[in-house]
């Protein structure tokens, strides 16, 4: 193809010595120009087809780029969501630890209060027993005193 175009161009620059008449020269030039035009048209058609294929490929690549951008945006949203969930988990852990510490403190307080209550119960029980003993002694003393009174009147 390159040899043919070189030959056509050389013919356009200078007419061969075989052609003697002006009409022959013109006809030869017209034929050469027609072949050159056809060759250029063929090349142009090939370039157009190649460009159409490139355009089609370019459109497909742009579509893929857009899909990848969308996917990247979705992954970034998921990453942000995961980070937010991580922070929430950390906050919940902190709250849980605080709750457990508070619960332990309350348990200690309840144990202390419970022990205090049990001590009071024991003290009350002891006091109640003392009262019962004293009442029993009082009853016995009263009974003895009552028994001893009739003897003294006699």
PDB file of C-alpha atoms in Angstrom, residues 10-75:
ATOM      1  CA  UNK A  10       5.828  10.322  -8.082  1.00  0.00           C
ATOM      2  CA  UNK A  11       3.509  10.205 -11.099  1.00  0.00           C
ATOM      3  CA  UNK A  12       1.735  13.335  -9.940  1.00  0.00           C
ATOM      4  CA  UNK A  13       5.061  15.164  -9.628  1.00  0.00           C
ATOM      5  CA  UNK A  14       6.374  14.304 -12.989  1.00  0.00           C
ATOM      6  CA  UNK A  15       4.785  12.697 -15.988  1.00  0.00           C
ATOM      7  CA  UNK A  16       6.567   9.719 -17.552  1.00  0.00           C
ATOM      8  CA  UNK A  17       8.414  10.175 -20.836  1.00  0.00           C
ATOM      9  CA  UNK A  18       6.087   7.736 -22.665  1.00  0.00           C
ATOM     10  CA  UNK A  19       3.208  10.181 -22.570  1.00  0.00           C
ATOM     11  CA  UNK A  20       3.673  12.818 -25.245  1.00  0.00           C
ATOM     12  CA  UNK A  21       0.441  14.619 -25.597  1.00  0.00           C
ATOM     13  CA  UNK A  22      -0.999  17.067 -23.165  1.00  0.00           C
ATOM     14  CA  UNK A  23      -4.246  15.115 -23.133  1.00  0.00           C
ATOM     15  CA  UNK A  24      -2.464  11.917 -22.194  1.00  0.00           C
ATOM     16  CA  UNK A  25      -0.687  13.736 -19.429  1.00  0.00           C
ATOM     17  CA  UNK A  26      -3.968  15.077 -18.083  1.00  0.00           C
ATOM     18  CA  UNK A  27      -5.660  11.703 -18.313  1.00  0.00           C
ATOM     19  CA  UNK A  28      -2.770  10.084 -16.515  1.00  0.00           C
ATOM     20  CA  UNK A  29      -2.849  12.728 -13.808  1.00  0.00           C
ATOM     21  CA  UNK A  30      -6.627  12.370 -13.408  1.00  0.00           C
ATOM     22  CA  UNK A  31      -6.290   8.584 -13.128  1.00  0.00           C
ATOM     23  CA  UNK A  32      -3.493   8.956 -10.584  1.00  0.00           C
ATOM     24  CA  UNK A  33      -5.501  11.494  -8.612  1.00  0.00           C
ATOM     25  CA  UNK A  34      -8.575   9.226  -8.730  1.00  0.00           C
ATOM     26  CA  UNK A  35      -6.500   6.299  -7.417  1.00  0.00           C
ATOM     27  CA  UNK A  36      -4.989   8.526  -4.745  1.00  0.00           C
ATOM     28  CA  UNK A  37      -8.471   9.765  -3.761  1.00  0.00           C
ATOM     29  CA  UNK A  38      -9.733   6.171  -3.578  1.00  0.00           C
ATOM     30  CA  UNK A  39      -6.723   5.147  -1.517  1.00  0.00           C
ATOM     31  CA  UNK A  40      -7.192   8.136   0.821  1.00  0.00           C
ATOM     32  CA  UNK A  41     -10.930   7.382   1.059  1.00  0.00           C
ATOM     33  CA  UNK A  42     -10.131   3.767   1.944  1.00  0.00           C
ATOM     34  CA  UNK A  43      -7.654   4.915   4.615  1.00  0.00           C
ATOM     35  CA  UNK A  44     -10.193   7.421   5.897  1.00  0.00           C
ATOM     36  CA  UNK A  45     -12.847   4.681   6.099  1.00  0.00           C
ATOM     37  CA  UNK A  46     -10.392   2.467   7.985  1.00  0.00           C
ATOM     38  CA  UNK A  47      -9.624   5.333  10.392  1.00  0.00           C
ATOM     39  CA  UNK A  48     -13.336   5.989  10.845  1.00  0.00           C
ATOM     40  CA  UNK A  49     -13.966   2.301  11.617  1.00  0.00           C
ATOM     41  CA  UNK A  50     -10.990   2.243  13.988  1.00  0.00           C
ATOM     42  CA  UNK A  51     -12.238   5.428  15.682  1.00  0.00           C
ATOM     43  CA  UNK A  52     -15.734   3.977  15.968  1.00  0.00           C
ATOM     44  CA  UNK A  53     -14.270   0.880  17.604  1.00  0.00           C
ATOM     45  CA  UNK A  54     -12.181   3.082  19.903  1.00  0.00           C
ATOM     46  CA  UNK A  55     -15.251   5.189  20.725  1.00  0.00           C
ATOM     47  CA  UNK A  56     -17.220   2.045  21.529  1.00  0.00           C
ATOM     48  CA  UNK A  57     -14.368   0.793  23.694  1.00  0.00           C
ATOM     49  CA  UNK A  58     -14.032   4.227  25.311  1.00  0.00           C
ATOM     50  CA  UNK A  59     -17.754   4.291  26.135  1.00  0.00           C
ATOM     51  CA  UNK A  60     -17.465   0.821  27.687  1.00  0.00           C
ATOM     52  CA  UNK A  61     -14.444   1.929  29.728  1.00  0.00           C
ATOM     53  CA  UNK A  62     -16.299   5.042  30.900  1.00  0.00           C
ATOM     54  CA  UNK A  63     -19.232   2.834  31.946  1.00  0.00           C
ATOM     55  CA  UNK A  64     -16.857   0.563  33.862  1.00  0.00           C
ATOM     56  CA  UNK A  65     -15.211   3.597  35.491  1.00  0.00           C
ATOM     57  CA  UNK A  66     -18.640   4.861  36.582  1.00  0.00           C
ATOM     58  CA  UNK A  67     -19.506   1.429  37.999  1.00  0.00           C
ATOM     59  CA  UNK A  68     -16.195   1.367  39.880  1.00  0.00           C
ATOM     60  CA  UNK A  69     -16.835   4.885  41.214  1.00  0.00           C
ATOM     61  CA  UNK A  70     -20.266   3.803  42.436  1.00  0.00           C
ATOM     62  CA  UNK A  71     -18.755   0.706  44.000  1.00  0.00           C
ATOM     63  CA  UNK A  72     -16.031   2.793  45.655  1.00  0.00           C
ATOM     64  CA  UNK A  73     -18.620   5.230  47.019  1.00  0.00           C
ATOM     65  CA  UNK A  74     -20.635   2.304  48.400  1.00  0.00           C
ATOM     66  CA  UNK A  75     -17.519   0.835  49.997  1.00  0.00           C
TER      67      UNK A  75
END
